[in-house]
CSV table of C-alpha atoms and ligand atoms in Angstrom, one decimal:
chain,number,residue,atom,x,y,z
A,264,MET,CA,103.3,166.0,122.8
A,265,GLY,CA,103.1,163.1,125.0
A,266,MET,CA,104.3,159.6,124.6
A,267,GLN,CA,102.1,157.0,122.5
A,268,ILE,CA,102.2,153.3,122.7
A,269,GLY,CA,100.4,151.5,119.7
A,270,ILE,CA,98.6,148.1,120.6
A,271,VAL,CA,99.0,145.8,117.6
A,272,GLY,CA,98.4,142.2,116.3
A,273,LYS,CA,96.4,140.2,113.9
A,274,PRO,CA,92.6,140.4,114.3
A,275,ASN,CA,90.8,138.8,117.1
A,276,VAL,CA,93.8,138.5,119.5
A,277,GLY,CA,92.2,140.7,122.3
A,278,LYS,CA,93.7,144.2,121.4
A,279,SER,CA,90.7,146.0,122.3
A,280,THR,CA,90.1,144.0,125.3
A,281,PHE,CA,93.7,145.1,126.4
A,282,PHE,CA,93.1,148.6,125.5
A,283,ASN,CA,89.7,148.7,127.5
A,284,ALA,CA,91.5,146.9,130.6
A,285,ALA,CA,94.5,149.3,130.3
A,286,THR,CA,92.5,152.6,129.7
A,287,ASP,CA,89.0,152.9,131.1
A,288,ALA,CA,87.7,153.2,127.7
A,289,HIS,CA,85.0,151.1,126.0
A,290,ALA,CA,86.1,149.8,122.6
A,291,GLU,CA,83.9,147.3,121.1
A,292,ILE,CA,85.1,143.7,121.7
A,293,ALA,CA,83.7,140.7,119.8
A,294,ASN,CA,85.0,137.1,118.9
A,295,TYR,CA,85.5,137.8,115.1
A,296,PRO,CA,88.2,139.4,113.2
A,297,PHE,CA,88.0,143.2,112.3
A,298,THR,CA,85.8,144.3,115.1
A,299,THR,CA,88.0,147.4,115.3
A,300,ILE,CA,88.1,149.6,112.2
A,301,GLU,CA,88.7,153.1,113.3
A,302,ALA,CA,91.6,153.5,115.8
A,303,ASN,CA,90.8,154.1,119.5
A,304,HIS,CA,92.5,156.4,121.6
A,305,GLY,CA,92.7,156.2,125.3
A,306,VAL,CA,95.0,156.8,128.3
A,307,MET,CA,97.0,154.4,130.3
A,308,TYR,CA,99.0,155.2,133.4
A,309,VAL,CA,102.5,154.5,134.6
A,310,SER,CA,102.9,154.5,138.5
A,311,LYS,CA,105.8,156.3,140.1
A,312,PRO,CA,106.5,157.5,143.7
A,313,CYS,CA,105.0,161.0,143.7
A,314,PRO,CA,107.6,163.5,144.9
A,315,CYS,CA,104.8,165.1,147.3
A,316,LYS,CA,105.9,162.3,149.8
A,317,ASP,CA,109.6,163.5,150.0
A,318,PHE,CA,108.6,167.1,150.1
A,319,ASN,CA,105.8,166.4,152.7
A,320,VAL,CA,103.1,168.5,150.8
A,321,LYS,CA,99.8,167.7,149.4
A,322,CYS,CA,100.0,167.9,145.6
A,323,THR,CA,97.2,169.1,143.2
A,324,PRO,CA,98.0,167.2,139.9
A,325,HIS,CA,96.9,168.6,136.6
A,326,ASN,CA,98.1,166.3,133.9
A,327,SER,CA,98.3,163.2,136.0
A,328,LYS,CA,96.8,161.6,139.2
A,329,CYS,CA,98.2,161.1,142.7
A,330,ILE,CA,96.7,158.1,145.0
A,331,ASN,CA,98.3,157.9,148.3
A,332,GLY,CA,101.8,159.2,147.2
A,333,THR,CA,101.8,157.2,144.0
A,334,ARG,CA,101.8,159.3,140.9
A,335,PHE,CA,99.9,158.1,137.9
A,336,VAL,CA,101.5,159.4,134.7
A,337,PRO,CA,99.5,159.2,131.6
A,338,ILE,CA,100.6,157.7,128.4
A,339,GLU,CA,98.6,157.5,125.3
A,340,ALA,CA,97.4,154.0,124.0
A,341,ILE,CA,96.2,153.4,120.3
A,342,ASP,CA,94.2,150.3,119.7
A,343,VAL,CA,94.2,149.8,115.8
A,344,ALA,CA,92.6,147.5,113.4
A,345,GLY,CA,93.9,143.8,113.1
A,346,LEU,CA,96.9,143.3,110.7
A,347,VAL,CA,96.5,140.3,108.2
A,348,PRO,CA,99.4,138.9,106.1
A,349,ASP,CA,100.2,141.1,103.3
A,350,ALA,CA,98.4,144.1,104.7
A,351,TYR,CA,101.2,146.2,103.5
A,352,LYS,CA,99.9,145.4,100.0
A,353,GLY,CA,96.5,146.5,101.1
A,354,ARG,CA,95.0,143.2,102.1
A,355,GLY,CA,92.5,143.2,104.9
A,356,LEU,CA,92.0,146.7,106.0
A,357,GLY,CA,95.2,147.4,104.2
A,358,ASN,CA,97.8,150.1,105.1
A,359,LYS,CA,95.5,152.8,106.5
A,360,PHE,CA,95.9,151.8,110.2
A,361,LEU,CA,99.5,151.3,109.8
A,362,ASP,CA,99.6,155.0,109.3
A,363,ASP,CA,97.6,155.3,112.6
A,364,LEU,CA,100.8,153.9,114.2
A,365,ARG,CA,103.1,156.6,112.7
A,366,GLN,CA,103.4,158.7,115.9
A,367,ALA,CA,103.6,155.5,118.2
A,368,HIS,CA,106.9,155.6,120.2
A,369,ALA,CA,106.6,151.7,120.9
A,370,LEU,CA,104.4,148.8,120.2
A,371,ILE,CA,102.6,146.3,122.4
A,372,HIS,CA,102.2,143.2,120.2
A,373,ILE,CA,99.2,141.2,121.5
A,374,VAL,CA,99.5,137.4,120.5
A,375,ASP,CA,96.9,134.9,121.0
A,376,SER,CA,99.2,132.5,123.1
A,377,SER,CA,96.5,130.0,123.4
A,378,GLY,CA,96.8,129.4,119.7
A,379,GLY,CA,93.1,129.6,119.1
A,380,THR,CA,92.9,132.1,116.3
A,381,ASP,CA,94.3,131.3,112.7
A,382,ALA,CA,96.6,133.6,110.7
A,383,GLU,CA,93.6,135.8,109.8
A,384,GLY,CA,92.0,135.7,113.2
A,385,ASN,CA,89.4,133.4,112.7
A,386,PRO,CA,88.7,131.2,115.8
A,387,CYS,CA,90.2,127.6,115.2
A,388,GLY,CA,90.2,126.1,118.6
A,389,VAL,CA,92.8,126.4,121.4
A,390,GLY,CA,96.2,124.8,120.5
A,391,ASN,CA,95.6,124.7,116.7
A,392,TYR,CA,97.7,127.5,115.5
A,393,ASP,CA,101.3,128.1,116.4
A,394,PRO,CA,101.5,131.8,118.1
A,395,LEU,CA,105.2,132.0,117.2
A,396,ASN,CA,104.3,132.5,113.5
A,397,ASP,CA,102.6,135.8,114.5
A,398,VAL,CA,105.6,137.5,115.8
A,399,GLU,CA,107.7,137.2,112.6
A,400,PHE,CA,104.6,138.1,110.5
A,401,LEU,CA,103.9,141.4,112.1
A,402,GLU,CA,107.5,142.5,112.0
A,403,LYS,CA,107.5,141.8,108.4
A,404,GLU,CA,104.3,143.7,107.8
A,405,ILE,CA,105.7,146.8,109.6
A,406,THR,CA,109.1,146.7,107.9
A,407,TYR,CA,107.3,146.5,104.4
A,408,TRP,CA,105.1,149.4,105.5
A,409,LEU,CA,108.1,151.4,106.3
A,410,MET,CA,109.9,150.4,103.1
A,411,GLY,CA,106.7,151.6,101.2
A,412,ILE,CA,107.4,155.0,102.9
A,413,ILE,CA,111.0,155.1,101.9
A,414,LYS,CA,110.5,153.9,98.5
A,415,LYS,CA,107.9,156.4,97.7
A,416,SER,CA,109.4,158.7,95.0
A,417,TRP,CA,112.7,156.9,95.5
A,418,GLU,CA,114.0,157.6,92.1
A,419,ASP,CA,113.4,161.2,92.6
A,420,ILE,CA,115.2,161.2,95.8
A,421,ALA,CA,118.1,159.2,94.4
A,422,ARG,CA,118.5,161.4,91.3
A,423,ARG,CA,118.3,164.7,93.4
A,424,CYS,CA,120.8,163.1,95.9
A,425,GLU,CA,123.3,162.3,93.0
A,426,LEU,CA,122.8,165.3,90.8
A,427,GLU,CA,122.0,168.2,93.3
A,428,GLU,CA,124.4,166.7,95.8
A,429,LYS,CA,121.7,166.5,98.5
A,430,LYS,CA,122.6,164.3,101.3
A,431,ILE,CA,120.6,161.1,101.4
A,432,GLU,CA,120.6,161.1,105.2
A,433,SER,CA,118.6,164.4,105.3
A,434,MET,CA,116.4,163.5,102.7
A,435,LEU,CA,115.4,160.0,104.1
A,436,ALA,CA,115.0,161.8,107.6
A,437,GLU,CA,112.6,164.2,106.0
A,438,LYS,CA,110.6,161.3,104.5
A,439,LEU,CA,110.4,159.7,107.8
A,440,THR,CA,109.2,162.8,109.7
A,441,GLY,CA,107.0,161.9,112.7
A,442,LEU,CA,108.7,158.5,113.1
A,443,GLY,CA,111.2,159.9,115.4
A,444,ILE,CA,114.0,159.1,113.0
A,445,LYS,CA,116.9,161.7,112.9
A,446,GLU,CA,119.5,162.4,110.3
A,447,ASP,CA,122.3,160.8,112.4
A,448,ASN,CA,120.1,157.6,112.8
A,449,ILE,CA,120.1,157.2,109.1
A,450,HIS,CA,123.8,158.0,108.9
A,451,ASN,CA,124.5,155.2,111.5
A,452,ALA,CA,122.1,152.8,109.4
A,453,ILE,CA,123.9,153.5,106.2
A,454,LYS,CA,127.4,152.8,108.0
A,455,THR,CA,126.2,149.7,109.7
A,456,LEU,CA,124.5,148.4,106.6
A,457,ASN,CA,127.5,149.4,104.5
A,458,LEU,CA,125.4,151.2,101.8
A,459,ASN,CA,126.9,153.7,99.5
A,460,SER,CA,125.6,157.0,100.5
A,461,ASN,CA,126.7,158.7,97.1
A,462,LYS,CA,125.0,156.3,95.0
A,463,PRO,CA,121.4,155.6,96.3
A,464,SER,CA,120.2,154.8,92.8
A,465,ARG,CA,122.2,151.6,93.1
A,466,TRP,CA,120.8,150.3,96.2
A,467,THR,CA,119.1,147.0,95.7
A,468,GLU,CA,115.7,146.0,97.1
A,469,GLU,CA,117.4,143.9,99.4
A,470,GLU,CA,119.4,146.7,100.9
A,471,ILE,CA,116.5,149.0,101.1
A,472,LEU,CA,114.7,146.2,103.0
A,473,ARG,CA,117.5,146.0,105.5
A,474,LEU,CA,117.3,149.7,105.9
A,475,SER,CA,113.6,149.5,106.6
A,476,GLU,CA,114.2,146.8,109.1
A,477,TYR,CA,116.8,149.0,110.9
A,478,VAL,CA,114.5,151.9,111.0
A,479,ARG,CA,111.7,149.7,112.3
A,480,LYS,CA,113.7,148.5,115.3
A,481,LEU,CA,114.8,151.9,116.0
A,482,SER,CA,111.5,153.7,115.7
A,483,LYS,CA,109.1,151.0,116.9
A,484,PRO,CA,110.5,148.9,119.7
A,485,MET,CA,108.1,146.1,120.6
A,486,LEU,CA,107.2,143.9,123.4
A,487,ILE,CA,105.0,140.9,123.5
A,488,ALA,CA,102.0,140.6,125.5
A,489,PHE,CA,101.3,136.7,125.5
A,490,ASN,CA,97.5,137.2,125.7
A,491,LYS,CA,94.7,134.6,126.6
A,492,CYS,CA,97.4,133.0,129.0
A,493,ASP,CA,94.2,132.0,130.9
A,494,ILE,CA,93.3,129.3,128.4
A,495,ALA,CA,96.7,128.7,126.9
A,496,PRO,CA,97.9,125.1,126.6
A,497,ASN,CA,100.9,123.8,128.6
A,498,ASP,CA,103.5,124.4,125.8
A,499,PHE,CA,102.9,128.1,126.4
A,500,ILE,CA,105.7,128.4,128.7
A,501,ALA,CA,108.0,126.9,126.3
A,502,LYS,CA,107.0,129.1,123.5
A,503,ALA,CA,107.6,132.2,125.6
A,504,GLU,CA,111.0,130.9,126.4
A,505,ILE,CA,111.9,130.5,122.7
A,506,LEU,CA,110.9,134.2,122.1
A,507,ARG,CA,112.9,135.4,125.2
A,508,LYS,CA,116.1,133.6,124.0
A,509,LYS,CA,115.6,135.5,120.8
A,510,GLY,CA,115.7,138.7,122.7
A,511,TYR,CA,112.2,139.6,123.0
A,512,ILE,CA,110.4,141.0,126.2
A,513,VAL,CA,107.4,138.5,126.6
A,514,VAL,CA,104.7,139.2,129.2
A,515,PRO,CA,101.9,136.5,129.8
A,516,THR,CA,98.7,138.5,129.7
A,517,SER,CA,94.9,137.9,130.2
A,518,ALA,CA,93.3,141.1,129.2
A,519,GLU,CA,89.8,139.5,129.8
A,520,SER,CA,90.7,138.9,133.3
A,521,GLU,CA,92.0,142.3,133.8
A,522,LEU,CA,88.8,143.6,132.4
A,523,ALA,CA,86.7,141.5,134.6
A,524,LEU,CA,88.5,142.4,137.7
A,525,ASN,CA,88.3,146.2,136.9
A,526,ASN,CA,84.6,145.9,136.3
A,527,ALA,CA,83.9,144.0,139.3
A,528,ALA,CA,86.0,146.6,141.4
A,529,LYS,CA,83.9,149.5,139.9
A,530,LYS,CA,80.8,147.7,141.0
A,531,GLY,CA,82.1,147.4,144.4
A,532,LEU,CA,82.1,143.7,144.5
A,533,ILE,CA,85.9,143.2,144.9
A,534,GLU,CA,88.8,145.4,146.1
A,535,TYR,CA,91.5,145.1,143.3
A,536,LYS,CA,94.6,147.3,142.4
A,537,PRO,CA,95.7,146.9,138.8
A,538,GLY,CA,99.1,145.0,138.8
A,539,SER,CA,98.5,143.3,141.9
A,540,ASN,CA,98.6,139.3,142.4
A,541,ASP,CA,95.4,139.2,144.4
A,542,PHE,CA,91.9,140.7,145.0
A,543,LYS,CA,89.5,140.8,147.9
A,544,ILE,CA,85.9,139.9,147.7
A,545,LEU,CA,84.0,142.4,149.5
A,546,LYS,CA,80.6,140.9,150.0
A,547,GLU,CA,80.3,137.2,148.9
A,548,SER,CA,76.6,137.3,149.1
A,549,ASP,CA,76.3,140.0,146.4
A,550,LEU,CA,77.9,137.7,144.0
A,551,THR,CA,76.2,135.1,141.7
A,552,ASP,CA,77.5,131.6,141.5
A,553,LYS,CA,78.9,132.4,138.1
A,554,GLN,CA,80.7,135.4,139.2
A,555,LEU,CA,82.2,133.6,142.1
A,556,MET,CA,83.4,130.9,139.7
A,557,ALA,CA,84.8,133.3,137.3
A,558,LEU,CA,86.6,135.1,140.0
A,559,LYS,CA,88.0,131.8,141.3
A,560,TYR,CA,89.2,130.8,137.9
A,561,ILE,CA,91.1,134.0,137.5
A,562,LYS,CA,92.7,133.6,140.9
A,563,THR,CA,94.0,130.1,140.3
A,564,ASN,CA,94.7,130.2,136.6
A,565,VAL,CA,95.9,133.8,136.2
A,566,LEU,CA,97.1,135.6,139.4
A,567,GLN,CA,98.4,132.7,141.2
A,568,LYS,CA,100.0,131.1,138.1
A,569,PHE,CA,101.4,134.2,136.6
A,570,GLY,CA,101.7,136.8,139.4
A,571,SER,CA,99.3,139.3,137.9
A,572,THR,CA,97.1,139.7,134.8
A,573,GLY,CA,100.0,141.2,133.1
A,574,ILE,CA,98.5,144.3,131.8
A,575,GLN,CA,100.1,146.8,134.1
A,576,LYS,CA,103.3,145.1,133.7
A,577,CYS,CA,103.3,145.4,130.0
A,578,ILE,CA,102.7,149.2,130.4
A,579,GLU,CA,105.7,149.3,132.8
A,580,GLU,CA,107.9,147.4,130.5
A,581,ALA,CA,107.1,149.6,127.5
A,582,VAL,CA,108.2,152.5,129.5
A,583,ARG,CA,111.4,150.7,130.6
A,584,MET,CA,112.1,149.6,127.0
A,585,LEU,CA,111.9,153.3,125.9
A,586,ASP,CA,114.3,154.3,128.7
A,587,LEU,CA,112.1,157.0,129.9
A,588,ILE,CA,112.3,159.1,133.2
A,589,VAL,CA,109.6,161.1,134.8
A,590,VAL,CA,110.3,164.9,135.6
A,591,TYR,CA,108.2,167.4,137.4
A,592,PRO,CA,108.4,171.1,136.1
A,593,VAL,CA,107.2,173.8,138.4
A,594,GLU,CA,107.4,177.5,138.3
A,595,ASP,CA,108.1,178.3,141.9
A,596,GLU,CA,110.7,176.2,143.4
A,597,THR,CA,110.1,177.0,146.9
A,598,HIS,CA,106.2,176.3,146.8
A,599,LEU,CA,106.5,173.7,144.0
A,600,THR,CA,103.8,175.4,142.2
A,601,ASP,CA,102.8,176.5,138.7
A,602,LYS,CA,101.1,179.7,137.6
A,603,GLU,CA,97.8,178.7,139.0
A,604,GLY,CA,99.3,177.8,142.2
A,605,ARG,CA,98.9,174.2,141.8
A,606,ILE,CA,101.4,172.1,143.6
A,607,LEU,CA,103.4,169.6,141.7
A,608,PRO,CA,101.1,170.0,138.7
A,609,ASP,CA,102.7,168.0,135.8
A,610,ALA,CA,104.6,164.9,135.4
A,611,HIS,CA,106.6,164.5,132.2
A,612,PHE,CA,108.2,161.6,130.5
A,613,LEU,CA,111.7,162.4,129.0
A,614,LYS,CA,114.1,160.0,127.5
A,615,ARG,CA,117.0,159.2,129.9
A,616,GLY,CA,119.9,161.5,129.2
A,617,SER,CA,117.6,164.5,128.7
A,618,ASN,CA,118.8,167.7,130.2
A,619,ALA,CA,117.2,170.9,131.6
A,620,LYS,CA,116.8,172.4,128.3
A,621,ASP,CA,115.0,169.5,126.8
A,622,LEU,CA,112.6,169.7,129.7
A,623,ALA,CA,112.0,173.4,128.9
A,624,TYR,CA,111.2,172.4,125.3
A,625,LYS,CA,108.9,169.8,126.5
A,626,VAL,CA,106.9,172.2,128.6
A,627,HIS,CA,106.9,175.0,125.9
A,628,THR,CA,108.9,175.9,122.9
A,629,ASP,CA,109.1,179.5,124.2
A,630,LEU,CA,110.6,178.3,127.6
A,631,GLY,CA,113.2,176.3,125.7
A,632,ASP,CA,114.0,179.1,123.4
A,633,HIS,CA,114.4,181.6,126.2
A,634,PHE,CA,116.2,179.3,128.6
A,635,ILE,CA,118.5,181.0,131.0
A,636,ARG,CA,119.0,178.5,133.9
A,637,ALA,CA,117.0,175.9,136.0
A,638,ILE,CA,116.8,175.2,139.7
A,639,ASP,CA,116.7,171.7,141.2
A,640,ALA,CA,113.9,172.0,143.9
A,641,LYS,CA,115.2,169.2,145.8
A,642,THR,CA,118.8,170.7,146.5
A,643,HIS,CA,118.1,174.3,145.6
A,644,ARG,CA,121.0,174.1,143.2
A,645,VAL,CA,121.3,176.2,140.1
A,646,ILE,CA,121.7,173.8,136.9
A,647,GLY,CA,122.6,174.7,133.4
A,648,ALA,CA,121.1,173.8,130.2
A,649,ASP,CA,123.0,170.8,129.7
A,650,HIS,CA,122.8,169.4,133.1
A,651,GLU,CA,121.3,165.7,133.0
A,652,LEU,CA,118.1,165.2,134.6
A,653,LYS,CA,117.1,162.1,136.9
A,654,ASP,CA,114.1,160.2,137.4
A,655,GLY,CA,111.8,161.9,139.9
A,656,ASP,CA,113.5,165.5,139.6
A,657,VAL,CA,111.5,168.5,140.3
A,658,ILE,CA,112.7,171.4,138.3
A,659,SER,CA,112.1,175.0,137.9
A,660,ILE,CA,113.1,176.6,134.7
A,661,ILE,CA,113.9,180.3,134.4
A,662,ALA,CA,113.6,181.9,131.1
A,663,ASP,CA,113.9,185.3,129.6
A,664,ALA,CA,110.4,186.7,129.5
B,734,GTP,N1,90.3,133.7,127.2
B,734,GTP,C1,90.5,134.9,126.9
B,734,GTP,N2,89.8,135.6,125.9
B,734,GTP,C2,90.3,136.9,125.5
B,734,GTP,C3,91.3,137.6,126.3
B,734,GTP,N3,91.4,138.8,125.7
B,734,GTP,C4,90.4,139.0,124.7
B,734,GTP,N4,89.8,137.7,124.6
B,734,GTP,C5,88.6,137.4,123.6
B,734,GTP,O1,89.1,137.5,122.3
B,734,GTP,C6,88.1,138.0,121.5
B,734,GTP,C7,88.7,139.1,120.6
B,734,GTP,O2,88.9,140.3,121.5
B,734,GTP,P1,89.1,141.7,120.8
B,734,GTP,O3,89.5,142.5,122.1
B,734,GTP,O4,87.8,142.1,120.2
B,734,GTP,O5,90.1,141.5,119.8
B,734,GTP,P2,90.8,142.5,118.8
B,734,GTP,O6,92.3,142.0,118.7
B,734,GTP,O7,90.7,143.8,119.2
B,734,GTP,O8,90.2,142.1,117.5
B,734,GTP,P3,90.0,143.0,116.1
B,734,GTP,O9,89.5,144.4,116.5
B,734,GTP,O10,88.7,142.2,115.4
B,734,GTP,O11,91.2,143.1,115.5
B,734,GTP,C8,86.8,138.3,122.4
B,734,GTP,O12,86.0,137.2,122.5
B,734,GTP,C9,87.4,138.6,123.7
B,734,GTP,O13,86.6,138.3,124.7
B,734,GTP,C10,92.0,136.9,127.3
B,734,GTP,O14,92.7,137.2,128.0
B,734,GTP,N5,91.6,135.6,127.5
B,735,MG,MG1,89.8,145.4,118.4
């Protein structure tokens, strides 16, 4: 299973616009709340230097792309319906789409930094709503949603724990399957929050809430895309600073600009590489006055002001926040090929600190189960199961057939 990033926020802030700009997909976009109802799935790419350069070979990527020595590693994006206050109680589209986020490893919270949409996502005129409200509300919704999962059949869990002497850690970890929460995470949470693991039936609402908050921070790390920066009022910078001081990663974004630039590039009107701070107009005579004006607006009010549209930066920051490295498994460490003879075919994300055996499991359960040793293709050294891998490693795994 690959990595997944959820694109979240209240309605009408630009989630689907961000999603389309980041993935090449075509989710519906409109200036009213609840345009998106069913979740959209797409693929975003993280760029890394491709090892084909160091090895001086021509690669034949399979699960990723390589353009001029830059490897684009796929990461899944999920664009979900907008979240309104009290969604966890079933308001708006309710809880259904929160469940769409169960698998997400991280969240990009799209905030309308222009303050032009109210708490429910209705247009209210730029500067008339404080975007800082949105951050707190969204976290609360997710925490309460998790609390709902934890509290489901809570009495039963507490009773079995106390009468049958089952461990609360393992019972909770089981409940939170799929969220990436392990038994030792719960163990640490119980210790940190000073909960009595022998008497869960006595845990108060407040204590369960704090546990849910802990689980949220651990399982759904979040960064903030301060979107619609192209039309944001001047106090925007100060607001972003307030959030940064509280420890948030805040990236100014203009999803609409990124989408416009991508579309113009696709039509051959401009040359533009996602993430860059400029574009080149290819044939000015092909552009209408309106298109020229729009491009000029993007150049002065987004690219020159913020250094990029911020979309690619959000993707890179999410990967950094998750502390991921990219590793390239190959079958033949001399030719760097897989069974089919493809050169440097796959790029896999792994948590920093992962070892050779973790990579084997990522490729295939069988490969992990029958792991014997691995070879680092750069050094030709034999490495053992617990050898920690580095970003950019090319590894051949030898297993018992
Ligand atoms: N100015 C500006 N407008 C934007 C930007 N991103 C999105 N919009 C506009 O905001 C409105 C809502 O965009 P969507 O992408 O549909 O928003 P959403 O969050 O997916 O909305 P729901 O699916 O209804 O929750 C549309 O009119 C977009 O054109 C941006 O960066 N700048
Ligand atoms: Mg949408």
